[in-house]
Structures are given as structure tokens and as C-alpha cells.
PDB file of C-alpha atoms in Angstrom:
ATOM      1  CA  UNK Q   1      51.087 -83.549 176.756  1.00  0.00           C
ATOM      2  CA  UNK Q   2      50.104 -80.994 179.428  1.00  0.00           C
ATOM      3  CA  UNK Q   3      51.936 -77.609 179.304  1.00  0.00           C
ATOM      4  CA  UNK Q   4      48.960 -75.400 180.311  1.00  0.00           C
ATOM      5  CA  UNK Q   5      51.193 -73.560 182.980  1.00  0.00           C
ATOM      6  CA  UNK Q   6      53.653 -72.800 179.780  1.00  0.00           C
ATOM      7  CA  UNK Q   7      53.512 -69.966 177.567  1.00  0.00           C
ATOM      8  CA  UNK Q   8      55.446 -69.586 174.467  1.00  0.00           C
ATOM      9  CA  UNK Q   9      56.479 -65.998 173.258  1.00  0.00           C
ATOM     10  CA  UNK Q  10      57.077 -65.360 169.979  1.00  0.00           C
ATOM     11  CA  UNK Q  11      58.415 -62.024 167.441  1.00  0.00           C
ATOM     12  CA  UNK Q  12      58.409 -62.303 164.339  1.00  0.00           C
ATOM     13  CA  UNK Q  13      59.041 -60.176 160.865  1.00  0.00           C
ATOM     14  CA  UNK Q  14      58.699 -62.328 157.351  1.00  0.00           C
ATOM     15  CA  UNK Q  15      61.736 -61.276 155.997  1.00  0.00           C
ATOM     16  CA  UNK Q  16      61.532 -64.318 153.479  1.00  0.00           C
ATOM     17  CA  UNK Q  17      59.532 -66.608 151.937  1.00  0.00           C
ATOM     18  CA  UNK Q  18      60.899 -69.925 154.405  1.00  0.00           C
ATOM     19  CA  UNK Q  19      60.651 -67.731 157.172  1.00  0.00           C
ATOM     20  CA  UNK Q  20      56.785 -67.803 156.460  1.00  0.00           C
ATOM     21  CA  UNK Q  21      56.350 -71.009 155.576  1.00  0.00           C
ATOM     22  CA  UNK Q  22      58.187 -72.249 159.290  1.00  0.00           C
ATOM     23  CA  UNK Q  23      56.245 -69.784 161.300  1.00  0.00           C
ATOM     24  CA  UNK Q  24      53.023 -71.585 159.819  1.00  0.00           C
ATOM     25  CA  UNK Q  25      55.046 -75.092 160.457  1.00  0.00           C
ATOM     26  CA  UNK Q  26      55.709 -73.776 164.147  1.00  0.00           C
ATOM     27  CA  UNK Q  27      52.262 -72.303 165.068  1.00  0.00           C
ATOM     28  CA  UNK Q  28      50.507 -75.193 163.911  1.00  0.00           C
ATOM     29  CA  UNK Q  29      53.145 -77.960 165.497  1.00  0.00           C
ATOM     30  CA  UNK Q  30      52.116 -75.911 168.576  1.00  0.00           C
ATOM     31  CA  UNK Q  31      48.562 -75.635 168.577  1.00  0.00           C
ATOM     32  CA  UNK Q  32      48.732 -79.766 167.656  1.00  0.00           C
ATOM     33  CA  UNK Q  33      50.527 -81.465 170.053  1.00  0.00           C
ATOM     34  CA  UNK Q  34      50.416 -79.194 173.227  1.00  0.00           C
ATOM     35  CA  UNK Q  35      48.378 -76.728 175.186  1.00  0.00           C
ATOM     36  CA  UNK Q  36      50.274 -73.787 175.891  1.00  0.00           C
ATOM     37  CA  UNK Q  37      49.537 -70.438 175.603  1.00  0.00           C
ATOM     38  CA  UNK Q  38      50.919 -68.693 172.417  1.00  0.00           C
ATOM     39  CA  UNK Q  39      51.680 -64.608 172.267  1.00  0.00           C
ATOM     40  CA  UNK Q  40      52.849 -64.180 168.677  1.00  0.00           C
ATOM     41  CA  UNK Q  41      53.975 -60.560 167.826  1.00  0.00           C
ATOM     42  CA  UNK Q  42      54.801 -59.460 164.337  1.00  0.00           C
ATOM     43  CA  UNK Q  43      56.173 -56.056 164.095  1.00  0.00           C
ATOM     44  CA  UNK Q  44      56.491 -54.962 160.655  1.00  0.00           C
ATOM     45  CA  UNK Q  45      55.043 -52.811 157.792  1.00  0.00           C
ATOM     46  CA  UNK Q  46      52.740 -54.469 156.605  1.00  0.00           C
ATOM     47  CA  UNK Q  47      51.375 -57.391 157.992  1.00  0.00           C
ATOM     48  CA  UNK Q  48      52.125 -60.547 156.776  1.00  0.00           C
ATOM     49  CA  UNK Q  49      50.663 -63.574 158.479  1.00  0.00           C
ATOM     50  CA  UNK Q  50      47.325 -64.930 158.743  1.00  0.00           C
ATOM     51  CA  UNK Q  51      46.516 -67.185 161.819  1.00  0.00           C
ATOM     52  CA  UNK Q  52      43.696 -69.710 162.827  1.00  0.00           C
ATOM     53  CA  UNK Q  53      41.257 -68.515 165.547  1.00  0.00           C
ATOM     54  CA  UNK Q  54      42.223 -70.102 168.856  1.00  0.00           C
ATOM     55  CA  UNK Q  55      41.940 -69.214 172.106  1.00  0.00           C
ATOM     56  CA  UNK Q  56      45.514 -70.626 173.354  1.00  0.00           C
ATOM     57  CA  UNK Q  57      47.010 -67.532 170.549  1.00  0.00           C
ATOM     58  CA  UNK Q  58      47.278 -64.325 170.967  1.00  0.00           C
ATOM     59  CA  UNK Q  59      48.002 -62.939 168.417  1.00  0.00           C
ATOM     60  CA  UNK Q  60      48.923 -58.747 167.974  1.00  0.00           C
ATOM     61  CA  UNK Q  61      50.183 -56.866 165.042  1.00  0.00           C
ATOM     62  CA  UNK Q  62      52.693 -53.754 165.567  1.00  0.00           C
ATOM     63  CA  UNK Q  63      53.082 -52.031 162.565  1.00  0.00           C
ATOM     64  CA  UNK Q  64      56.187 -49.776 162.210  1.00  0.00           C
ATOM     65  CA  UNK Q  65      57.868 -47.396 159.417  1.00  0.00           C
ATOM     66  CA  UNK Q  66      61.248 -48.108 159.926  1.00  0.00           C
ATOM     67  CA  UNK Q  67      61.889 -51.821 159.130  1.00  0.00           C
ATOM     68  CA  UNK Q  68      65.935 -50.939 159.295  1.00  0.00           C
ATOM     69  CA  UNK Q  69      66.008 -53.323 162.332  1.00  0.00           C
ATOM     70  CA  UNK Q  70      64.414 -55.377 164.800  1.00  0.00           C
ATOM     71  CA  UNK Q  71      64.640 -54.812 168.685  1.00  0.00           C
ATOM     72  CA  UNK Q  72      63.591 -58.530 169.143  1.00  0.00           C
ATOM     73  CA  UNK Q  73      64.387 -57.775 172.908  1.00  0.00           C
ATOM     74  CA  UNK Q  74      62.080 -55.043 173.492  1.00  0.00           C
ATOM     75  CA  UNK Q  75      59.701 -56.895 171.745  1.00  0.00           C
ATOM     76  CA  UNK Q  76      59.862 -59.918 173.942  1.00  0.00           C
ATOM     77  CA  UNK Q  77      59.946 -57.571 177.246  1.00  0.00           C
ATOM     78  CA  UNK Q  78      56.005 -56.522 175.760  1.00  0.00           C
ATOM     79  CA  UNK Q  79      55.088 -60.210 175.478  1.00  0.00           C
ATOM     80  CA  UNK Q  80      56.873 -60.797 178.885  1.00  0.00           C
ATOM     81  CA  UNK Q  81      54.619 -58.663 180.537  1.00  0.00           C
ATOM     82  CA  UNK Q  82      51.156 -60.438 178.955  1.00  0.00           C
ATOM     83  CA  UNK Q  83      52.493 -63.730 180.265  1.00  0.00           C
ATOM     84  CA  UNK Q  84      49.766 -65.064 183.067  1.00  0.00           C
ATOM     85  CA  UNK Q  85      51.167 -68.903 183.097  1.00  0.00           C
ATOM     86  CA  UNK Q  86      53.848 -69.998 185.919  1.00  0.00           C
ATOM     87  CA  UNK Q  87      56.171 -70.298 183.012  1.00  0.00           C
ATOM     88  CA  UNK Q  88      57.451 -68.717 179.830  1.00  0.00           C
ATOM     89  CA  UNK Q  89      59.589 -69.624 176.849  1.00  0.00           C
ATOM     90  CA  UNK Q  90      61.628 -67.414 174.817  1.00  0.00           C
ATOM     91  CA  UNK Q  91      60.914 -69.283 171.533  1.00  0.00           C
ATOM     92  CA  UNK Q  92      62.472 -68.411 168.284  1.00  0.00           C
ATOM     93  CA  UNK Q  93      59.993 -68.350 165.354  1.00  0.00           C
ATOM     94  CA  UNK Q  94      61.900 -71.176 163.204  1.00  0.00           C
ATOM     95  CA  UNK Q  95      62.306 -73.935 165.874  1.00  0.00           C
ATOM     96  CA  UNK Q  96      60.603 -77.260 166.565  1.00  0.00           C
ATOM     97  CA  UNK Q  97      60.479 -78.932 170.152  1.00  0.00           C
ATOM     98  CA  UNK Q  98      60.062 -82.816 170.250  1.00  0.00           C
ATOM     99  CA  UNK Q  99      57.761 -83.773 173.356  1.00  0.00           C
ATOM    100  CA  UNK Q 100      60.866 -85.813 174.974  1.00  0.00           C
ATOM    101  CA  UNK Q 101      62.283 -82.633 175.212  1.00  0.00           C
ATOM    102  CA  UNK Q 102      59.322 -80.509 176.261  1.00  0.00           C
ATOM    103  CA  UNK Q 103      58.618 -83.078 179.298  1.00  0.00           C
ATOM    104  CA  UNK Q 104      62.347 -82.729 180.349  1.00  0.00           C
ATOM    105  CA  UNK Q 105      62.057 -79.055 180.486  1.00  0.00           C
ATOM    106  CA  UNK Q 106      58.398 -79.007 182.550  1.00  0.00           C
ATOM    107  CA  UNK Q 107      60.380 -81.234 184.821  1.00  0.00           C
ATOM    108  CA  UNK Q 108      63.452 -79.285 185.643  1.00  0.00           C
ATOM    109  CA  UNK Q 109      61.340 -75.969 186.182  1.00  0.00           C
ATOM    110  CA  UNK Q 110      58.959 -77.906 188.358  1.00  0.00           C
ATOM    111  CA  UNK Q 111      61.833 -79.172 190.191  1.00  0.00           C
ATOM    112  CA  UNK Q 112      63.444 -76.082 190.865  1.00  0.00           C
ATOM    113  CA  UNK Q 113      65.134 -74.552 188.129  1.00  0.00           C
ATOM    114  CA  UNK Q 114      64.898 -70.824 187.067  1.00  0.00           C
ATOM    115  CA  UNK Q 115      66.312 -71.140 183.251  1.00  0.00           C
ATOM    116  CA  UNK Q 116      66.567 -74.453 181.638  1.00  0.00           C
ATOM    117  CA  UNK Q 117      68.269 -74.633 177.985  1.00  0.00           C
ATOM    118  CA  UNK Q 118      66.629 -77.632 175.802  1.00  0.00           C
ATOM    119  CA  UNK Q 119      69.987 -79.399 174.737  1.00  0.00           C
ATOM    120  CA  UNK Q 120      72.962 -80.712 176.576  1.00  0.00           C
ATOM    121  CA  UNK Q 121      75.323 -77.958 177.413  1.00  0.00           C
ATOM    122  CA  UNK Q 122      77.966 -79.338 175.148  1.00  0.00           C
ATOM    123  CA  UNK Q 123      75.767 -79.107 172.498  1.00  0.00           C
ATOM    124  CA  UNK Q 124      74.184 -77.326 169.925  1.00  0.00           C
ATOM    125  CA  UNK Q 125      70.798 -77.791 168.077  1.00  0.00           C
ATOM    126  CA  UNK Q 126      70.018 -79.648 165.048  1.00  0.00           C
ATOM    127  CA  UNK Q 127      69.596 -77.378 161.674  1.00  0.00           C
ATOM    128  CA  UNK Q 128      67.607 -79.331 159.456  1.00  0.00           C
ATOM    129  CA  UNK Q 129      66.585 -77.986 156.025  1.00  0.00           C
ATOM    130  CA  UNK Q 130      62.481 -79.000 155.301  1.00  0.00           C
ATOM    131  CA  UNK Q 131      60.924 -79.466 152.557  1.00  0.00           C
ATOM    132  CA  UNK Q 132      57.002 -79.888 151.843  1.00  0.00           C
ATOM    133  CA  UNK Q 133      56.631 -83.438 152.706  1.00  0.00           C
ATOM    134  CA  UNK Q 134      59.042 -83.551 155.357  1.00  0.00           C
ATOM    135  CA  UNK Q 135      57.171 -80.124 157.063  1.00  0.00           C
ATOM    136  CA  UNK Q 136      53.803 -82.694 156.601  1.00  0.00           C
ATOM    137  CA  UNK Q 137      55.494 -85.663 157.942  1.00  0.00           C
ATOM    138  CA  UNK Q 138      56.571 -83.415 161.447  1.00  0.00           C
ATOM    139  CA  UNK Q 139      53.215 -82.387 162.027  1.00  0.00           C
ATOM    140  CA  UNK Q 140      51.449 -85.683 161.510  1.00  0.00           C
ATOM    141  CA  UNK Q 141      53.860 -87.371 163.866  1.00  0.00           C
ATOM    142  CA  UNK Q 142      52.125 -87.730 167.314  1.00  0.00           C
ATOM    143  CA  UNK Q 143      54.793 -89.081 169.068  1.00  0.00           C
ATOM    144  CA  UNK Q 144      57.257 -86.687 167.397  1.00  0.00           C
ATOM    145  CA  UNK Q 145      59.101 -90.023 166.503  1.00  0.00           C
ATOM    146  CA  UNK Q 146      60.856 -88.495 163.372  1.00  0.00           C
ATOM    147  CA  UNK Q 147      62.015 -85.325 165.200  1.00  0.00           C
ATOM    148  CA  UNK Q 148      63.323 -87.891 167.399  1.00  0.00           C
ATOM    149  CA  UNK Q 149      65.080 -89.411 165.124  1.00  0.00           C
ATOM    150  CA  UNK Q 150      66.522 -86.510 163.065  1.00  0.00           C
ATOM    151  CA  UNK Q 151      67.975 -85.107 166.583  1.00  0.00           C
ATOM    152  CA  UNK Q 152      69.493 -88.484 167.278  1.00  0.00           C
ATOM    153  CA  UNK Q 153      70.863 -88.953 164.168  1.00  0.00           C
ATOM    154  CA  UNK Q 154      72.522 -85.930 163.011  1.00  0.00           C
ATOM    155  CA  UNK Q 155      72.946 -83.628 166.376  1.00  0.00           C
ATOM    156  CA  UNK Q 156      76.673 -83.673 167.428  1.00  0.00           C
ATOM    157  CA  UNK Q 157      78.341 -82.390 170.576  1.00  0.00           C
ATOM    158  CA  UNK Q 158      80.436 -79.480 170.077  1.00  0.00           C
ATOM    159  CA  UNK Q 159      84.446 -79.179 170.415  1.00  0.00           C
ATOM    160  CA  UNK Q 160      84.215 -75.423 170.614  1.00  0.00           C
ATOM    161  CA  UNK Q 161      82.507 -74.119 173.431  1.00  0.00           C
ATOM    162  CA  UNK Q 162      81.988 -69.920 174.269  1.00  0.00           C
ATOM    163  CA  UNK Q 163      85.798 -69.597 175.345  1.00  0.00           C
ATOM    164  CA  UNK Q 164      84.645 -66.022 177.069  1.00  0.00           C
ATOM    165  CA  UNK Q 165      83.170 -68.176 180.165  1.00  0.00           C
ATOM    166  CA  UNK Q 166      86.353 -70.041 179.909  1.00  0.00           C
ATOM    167  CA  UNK Q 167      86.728 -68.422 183.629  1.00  0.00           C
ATOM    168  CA  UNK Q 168      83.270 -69.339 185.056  1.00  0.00           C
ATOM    169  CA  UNK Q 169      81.323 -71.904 186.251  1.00  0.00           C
ATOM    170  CA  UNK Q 170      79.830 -71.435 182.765  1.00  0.00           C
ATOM    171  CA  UNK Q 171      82.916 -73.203 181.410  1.00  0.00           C
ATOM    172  CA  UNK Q 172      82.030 -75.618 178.358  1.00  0.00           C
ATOM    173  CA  UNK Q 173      78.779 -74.349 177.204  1.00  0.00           C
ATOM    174  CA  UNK Q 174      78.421 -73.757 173.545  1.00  0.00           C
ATOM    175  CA  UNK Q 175      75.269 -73.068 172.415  1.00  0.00           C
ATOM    176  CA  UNK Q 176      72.700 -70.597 174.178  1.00  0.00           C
ATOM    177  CA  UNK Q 177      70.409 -69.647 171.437  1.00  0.00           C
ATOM    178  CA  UNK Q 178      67.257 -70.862 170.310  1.00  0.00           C
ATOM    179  CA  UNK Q 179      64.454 -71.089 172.995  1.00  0.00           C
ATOM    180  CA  UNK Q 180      64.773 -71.278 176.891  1.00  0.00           C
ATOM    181  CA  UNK Q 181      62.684 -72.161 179.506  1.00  0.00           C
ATOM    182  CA  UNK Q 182      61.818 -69.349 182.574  1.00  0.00           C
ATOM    183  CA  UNK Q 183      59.950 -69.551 185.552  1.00  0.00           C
ATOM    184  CA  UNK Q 184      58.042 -66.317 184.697  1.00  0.00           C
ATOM    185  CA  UNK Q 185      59.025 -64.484 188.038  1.00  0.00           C
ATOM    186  CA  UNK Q 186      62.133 -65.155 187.743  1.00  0.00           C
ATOM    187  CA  UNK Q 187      62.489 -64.184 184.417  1.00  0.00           C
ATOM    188  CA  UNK Q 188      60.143 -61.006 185.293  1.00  0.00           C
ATOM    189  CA  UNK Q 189      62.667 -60.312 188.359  1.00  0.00           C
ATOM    190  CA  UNK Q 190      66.123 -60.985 186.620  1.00  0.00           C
ATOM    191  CA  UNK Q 191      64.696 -58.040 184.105  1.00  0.00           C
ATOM    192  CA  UNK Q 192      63.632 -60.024 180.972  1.00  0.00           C
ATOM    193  CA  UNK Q 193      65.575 -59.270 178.114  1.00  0.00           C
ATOM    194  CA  UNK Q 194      68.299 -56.251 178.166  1.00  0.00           C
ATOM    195  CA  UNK Q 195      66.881 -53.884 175.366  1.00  0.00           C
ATOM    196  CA  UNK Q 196      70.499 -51.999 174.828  1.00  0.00           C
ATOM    197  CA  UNK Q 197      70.750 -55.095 172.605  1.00  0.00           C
ATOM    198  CA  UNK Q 198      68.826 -54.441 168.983  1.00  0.00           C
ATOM    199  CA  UNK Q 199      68.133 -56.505 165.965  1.00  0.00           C
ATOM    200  CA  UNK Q 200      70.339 -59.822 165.921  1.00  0.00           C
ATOM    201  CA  UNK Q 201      74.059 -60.114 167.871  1.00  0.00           C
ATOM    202  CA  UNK Q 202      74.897 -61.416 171.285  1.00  0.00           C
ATOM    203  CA  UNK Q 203      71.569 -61.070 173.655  1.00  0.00           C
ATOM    204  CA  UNK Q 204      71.707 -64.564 174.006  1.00  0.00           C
ATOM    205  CA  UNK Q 205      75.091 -64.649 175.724  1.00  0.00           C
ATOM    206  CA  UNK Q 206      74.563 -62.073 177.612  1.00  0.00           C
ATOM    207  CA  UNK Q 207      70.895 -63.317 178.905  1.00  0.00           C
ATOM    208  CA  UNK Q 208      72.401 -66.609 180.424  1.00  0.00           C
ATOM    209  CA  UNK Q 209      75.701 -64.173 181.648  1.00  0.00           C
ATOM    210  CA  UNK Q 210      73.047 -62.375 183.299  1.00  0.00           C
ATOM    211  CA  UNK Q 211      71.200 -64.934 185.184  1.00  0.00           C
ATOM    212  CA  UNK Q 212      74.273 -66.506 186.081  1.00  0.00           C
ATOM    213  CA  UNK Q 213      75.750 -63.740 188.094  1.00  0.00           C
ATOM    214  CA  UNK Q 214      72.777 -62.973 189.403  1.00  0.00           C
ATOM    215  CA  UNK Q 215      72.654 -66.354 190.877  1.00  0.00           C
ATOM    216  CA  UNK Q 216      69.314 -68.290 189.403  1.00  0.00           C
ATOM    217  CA  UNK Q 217      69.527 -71.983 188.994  1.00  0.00           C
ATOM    218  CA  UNK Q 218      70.483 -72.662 185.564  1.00  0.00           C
ATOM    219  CA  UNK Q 219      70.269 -76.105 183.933  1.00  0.00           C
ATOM    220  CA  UNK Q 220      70.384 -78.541 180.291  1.00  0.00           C
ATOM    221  CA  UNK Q 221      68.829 -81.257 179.206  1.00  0.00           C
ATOM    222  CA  UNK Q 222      71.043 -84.228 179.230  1.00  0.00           C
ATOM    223  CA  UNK Q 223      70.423 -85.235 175.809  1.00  0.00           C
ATOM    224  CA  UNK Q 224      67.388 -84.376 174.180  1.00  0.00           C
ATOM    225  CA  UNK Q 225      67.556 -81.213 171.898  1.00  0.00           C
ATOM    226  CA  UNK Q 226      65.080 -79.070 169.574  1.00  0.00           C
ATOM    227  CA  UNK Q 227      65.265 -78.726 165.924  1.00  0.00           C
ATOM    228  CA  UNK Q 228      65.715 -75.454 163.894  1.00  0.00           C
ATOM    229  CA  UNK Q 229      64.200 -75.181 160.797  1.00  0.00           C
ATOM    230  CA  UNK Q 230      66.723 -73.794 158.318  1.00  0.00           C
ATOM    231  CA  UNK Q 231      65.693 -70.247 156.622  1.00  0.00           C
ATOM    232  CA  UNK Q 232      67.511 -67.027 154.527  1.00  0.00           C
ATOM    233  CA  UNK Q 233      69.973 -65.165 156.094  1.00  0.00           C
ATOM    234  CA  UNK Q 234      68.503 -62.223 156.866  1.00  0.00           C
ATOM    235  CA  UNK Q 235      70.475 -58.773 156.443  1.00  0.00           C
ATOM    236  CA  UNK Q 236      70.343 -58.251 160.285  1.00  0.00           C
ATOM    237  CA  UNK Q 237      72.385 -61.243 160.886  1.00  0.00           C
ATOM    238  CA  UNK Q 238      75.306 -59.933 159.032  1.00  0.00           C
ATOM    239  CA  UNK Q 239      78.351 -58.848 160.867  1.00  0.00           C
ATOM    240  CA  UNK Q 240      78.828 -55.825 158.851  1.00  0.00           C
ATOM    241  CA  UNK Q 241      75.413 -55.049 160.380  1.00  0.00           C
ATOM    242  CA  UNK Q 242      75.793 -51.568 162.710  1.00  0.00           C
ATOM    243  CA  UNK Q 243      73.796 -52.434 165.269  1.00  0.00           C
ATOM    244  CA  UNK Q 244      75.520 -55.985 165.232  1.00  0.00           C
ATOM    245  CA  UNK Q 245      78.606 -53.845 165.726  1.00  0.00           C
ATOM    246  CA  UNK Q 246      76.990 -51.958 169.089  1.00  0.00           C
ATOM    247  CA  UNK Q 247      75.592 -55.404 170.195  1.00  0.00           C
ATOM    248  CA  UNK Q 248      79.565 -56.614 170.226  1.00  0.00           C
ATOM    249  CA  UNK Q 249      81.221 -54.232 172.019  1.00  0.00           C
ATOM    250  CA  UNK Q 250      78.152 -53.752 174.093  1.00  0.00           C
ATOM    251  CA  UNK Q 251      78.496 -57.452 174.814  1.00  0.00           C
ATOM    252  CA  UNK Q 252      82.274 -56.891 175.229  1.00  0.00           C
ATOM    253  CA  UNK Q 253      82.004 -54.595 177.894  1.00  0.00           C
ATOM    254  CA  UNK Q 254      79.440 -56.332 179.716  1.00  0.00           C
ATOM    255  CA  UNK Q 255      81.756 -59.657 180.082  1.00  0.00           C
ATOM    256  CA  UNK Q 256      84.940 -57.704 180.509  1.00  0.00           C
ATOM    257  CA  UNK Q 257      83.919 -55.227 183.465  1.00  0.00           C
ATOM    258  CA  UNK Q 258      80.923 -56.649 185.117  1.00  0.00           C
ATOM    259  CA  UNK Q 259      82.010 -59.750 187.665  1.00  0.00           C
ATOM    260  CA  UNK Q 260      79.853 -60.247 190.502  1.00  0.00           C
ATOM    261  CA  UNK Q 261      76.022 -59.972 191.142  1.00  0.00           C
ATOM    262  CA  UNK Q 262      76.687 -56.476 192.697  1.00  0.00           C
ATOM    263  CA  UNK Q 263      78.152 -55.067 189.135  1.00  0.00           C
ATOM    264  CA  UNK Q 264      75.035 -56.919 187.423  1.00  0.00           C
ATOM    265  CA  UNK Q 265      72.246 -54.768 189.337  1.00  0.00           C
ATOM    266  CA  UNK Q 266      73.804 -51.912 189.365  1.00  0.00           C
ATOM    267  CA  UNK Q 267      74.547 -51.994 185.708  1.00  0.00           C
ATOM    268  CA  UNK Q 268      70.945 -53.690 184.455  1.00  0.00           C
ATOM    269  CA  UNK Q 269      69.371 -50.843 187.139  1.00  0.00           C
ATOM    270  CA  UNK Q 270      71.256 -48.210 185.095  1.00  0.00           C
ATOM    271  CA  UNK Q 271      69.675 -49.003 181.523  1.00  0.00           C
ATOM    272  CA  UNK Q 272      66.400 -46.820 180.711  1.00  0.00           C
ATOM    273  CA  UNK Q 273      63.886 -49.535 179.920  1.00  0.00           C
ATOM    274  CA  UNK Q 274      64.656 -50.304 183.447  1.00  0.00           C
ATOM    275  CA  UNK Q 275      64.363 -47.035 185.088  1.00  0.00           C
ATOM    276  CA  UNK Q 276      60.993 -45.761 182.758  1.00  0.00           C
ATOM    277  CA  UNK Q 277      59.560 -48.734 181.734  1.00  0.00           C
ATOM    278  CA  UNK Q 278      57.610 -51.674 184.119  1.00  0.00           C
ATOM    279  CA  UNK Q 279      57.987 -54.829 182.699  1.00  0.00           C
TER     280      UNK Q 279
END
């Protein structure tokens, strides 16, 4: 399908052996069934992956010393600023997106929307363990007719939803993690991802809390949905993790003293990548 005015950001680390193996399954699923752009970071040590030539992938290398975290945000904010298309998606390395889905998202940003979420917003997304054959069955599917089914079959809607926007218009959602869909400006404008968050915690939360107040058109799909591929816990998503800890009552703060559009700006204005760095 056409998604030339699309392109798909990416950081990575290989932090284990699955997580290589699906950001092969996801580069590849990619490059097959649609023709998006592809910026593909990997920030790490050493470098780990190996990728065809192609001229929709761009790929860069960033290698660092300290591998004690990963500031995933700042990291996008880089890719953000190579983005050339009319829209951009914040795609996490282990996720599949069926073209049912895909469609429905080109849609709703060509009809208007800033930030569009690729599930229902009572939902969450599909975690679906791969092996070898079912990894070679996905991406010899050209209809995506097995993702298709996987989602139907074993996706659920949520009873819990994020009981913090119990008091906003933002009531019900549950899930807001994954991948979304930007308008590029608008993403650009409502300044990308907010790099006071590092490694993994709550930067999705506050990214749709964000766009919210500052009053972009936010939709979901009505029920298609995207598939995760399932992968090791890595030792950044652990609770215990310090800069989880910041990333809490970071996000804490945020939702418990910042109301209107107003408090937004003058907050986001406030952070240093902001005030040194053009995005």
C-alpha cells in the first residue's frame, strides 16, 4: 500500500537475543509490504545489527560508553529532526502493523488528525510470542491475513483504563504505548518527545497528556490494532530501575500540577533540550 508521505522512526539497543531477531522481523516486514521511509538508530557499544542496502533506510550507528541507560526520547527528538515526509511514526522496534490498520491511520491523519493511536482506545495491543515459522509465515503474508487473524482472535478490550485521566476528556483510555501516528509539524511544534524522561517509564503517558492539553486532535482506530512481538525483559524496564524512579515522580508532577495549555508551554519551554537544542 502507499505510505510514501510516512516515515517510521526507530531506536534501538540489542539487549537480547529476541530483541535481534524482531528488529530483523520488523525491518524486513517494513521494507516488504510498504514504502515508507525508515530512520533506524542504534545507540550502543558496539554495534550490533547488520541491514540490507535500501534507499527507503537510513540507517546511523551512535556508539556510546555508558550503556547504563537509554534516553530513547532524545534519541527519537534526533530522528525527529531527519524526518522530510508529511508524517512520522514513533515506532517501537518489536511491533508489527497489519495493513488494515496502517490504511486506517493514513486516513485519520489525512483527514485531520494530529496524533492517531493504532488500537481502539479501550484497548490494548496484542503480545504474541513468535517463533521461526510463525516470524516466516508474517512476512510471507501479503494481505497480512494471519496478523489479522491473531489480532482478532486474541486482542481483548481492557477493564482497567489509566485512572490518572479519570478527570479528563482522556477518560477510558488504557493503552498509549507502542507506535503513534504524527503529522510531522505537529509533532515538530508540540516539541517531540520530552527528554527529562530517560531509559523506559512513563513518556508515553505523558506524550498523549501533552498533546492533549495543548489541544491537537487526537484519535483511535475503532478496531484494528498492531501486534507486539514478545522479547526479554530488559533491566531498564524494572521498577527498581533509578531512572524509572525519576521518570515516576517526574510523571507525577507533571499530571498533578500542570492543568491547562498555559501550564504545558510554560513548563515544556522551561526544559533545556528546549531552550539549547532545535529540534
Amino acid at each position: 500500500m502507499n505510505t510514501k508521505n510516512l516515515t517510521a522512526i526507530i531506536p534501538v539497543r540489542i539487549d537480547s537475543t529476541d530483541r535481534f531477531q524482531n528488529i530483523n522481523t520488523t525491518i524486513e516486514f517494513l521494507l516488504k509490504y510498504y514504502n515508507c521511509n525508515i530512520i533506524l538508530k542504534e545507540v550502543d557499544s558496539t554495534q550490533k545489527i547488520q541491514l540490507p542496502n535500501n534507499s527507503r533506510l537510513t540507517y546511523i550507528f551512535e556508539k556510546i560508553q555508558d550503556t547504563s541507560f537509554f534516553h530513547r526520547t532524545k534519541i527519537l527528538n534526533e530522528m525527529l529532526s531527519l524526518v522530510k515526509t508529511k508524517y512520522v511514526v514513533n515506532y517501537d522496534c518489536d511491533m508489527l502493523i497489519p495493513q488494515s490498520t496502517m490504511k486506517r491511520c493514513i486516513h485519520m491523519l489525512n483527514s485531520g488528525y494530529d496524533l492517531v493511536y493504532p488500537y481502539p482506545r479501550d484497548s490494548i495491543y496484542l503480545t504474541f510470542p513468535l517463533d521461526g515459522p510463525q516470524r516466516l509465515k508474517l512476512l510471507n503474508d501479503p494481505n497480512n491475513t494471519y496478523m489479522d487473524y491473531l489480532i482478532k482472535k486474541y486482542t481483548l478490550k481492557w477493564k482497567y483504563n489509566l485512572n490518572f485521566f479519570e478527570f479528563t476528556k482522556l477518560n477510558g483510555v488504557v493503552c498509549s504505548g507502542g507506535m503513534q501516528f504524527f503529522k510531522t509539524k505537529s509533532y515538530i511544534e508540540g516539541y517531540g518527545e520530552n527528554e527529562s524522561f530517560i531509559d523506559w517509564g512513563p513518556e508515553d503517558y505523558e506524550r498523549l497528556y501533552r498533546f492533549y492539553l495543548l489541544g491537537y486532535k487526537i484519535g483511535w482506530t475503532n478496531f484494528e490494532n498492531i501486534v507486539h512481538m514478545d522479547h526479554t525483559i530488559s533491566l531498564a524496564n524494572n521498577n527498581n530501575n533509578m531512572y524509572n524512579i525519576k521518570n515516576q515522580e517526574n510523571w507525577k508532577n507533571i499530571i498533578s500540577n500542570i492543568k491547562t495549555k498555559e501550564d504545558m508551554i510554560k513548563y515544556m519551554s522551561s526544559l533545556n533540550y528546549i531552550k539549547n537544542v532545535q529540534i
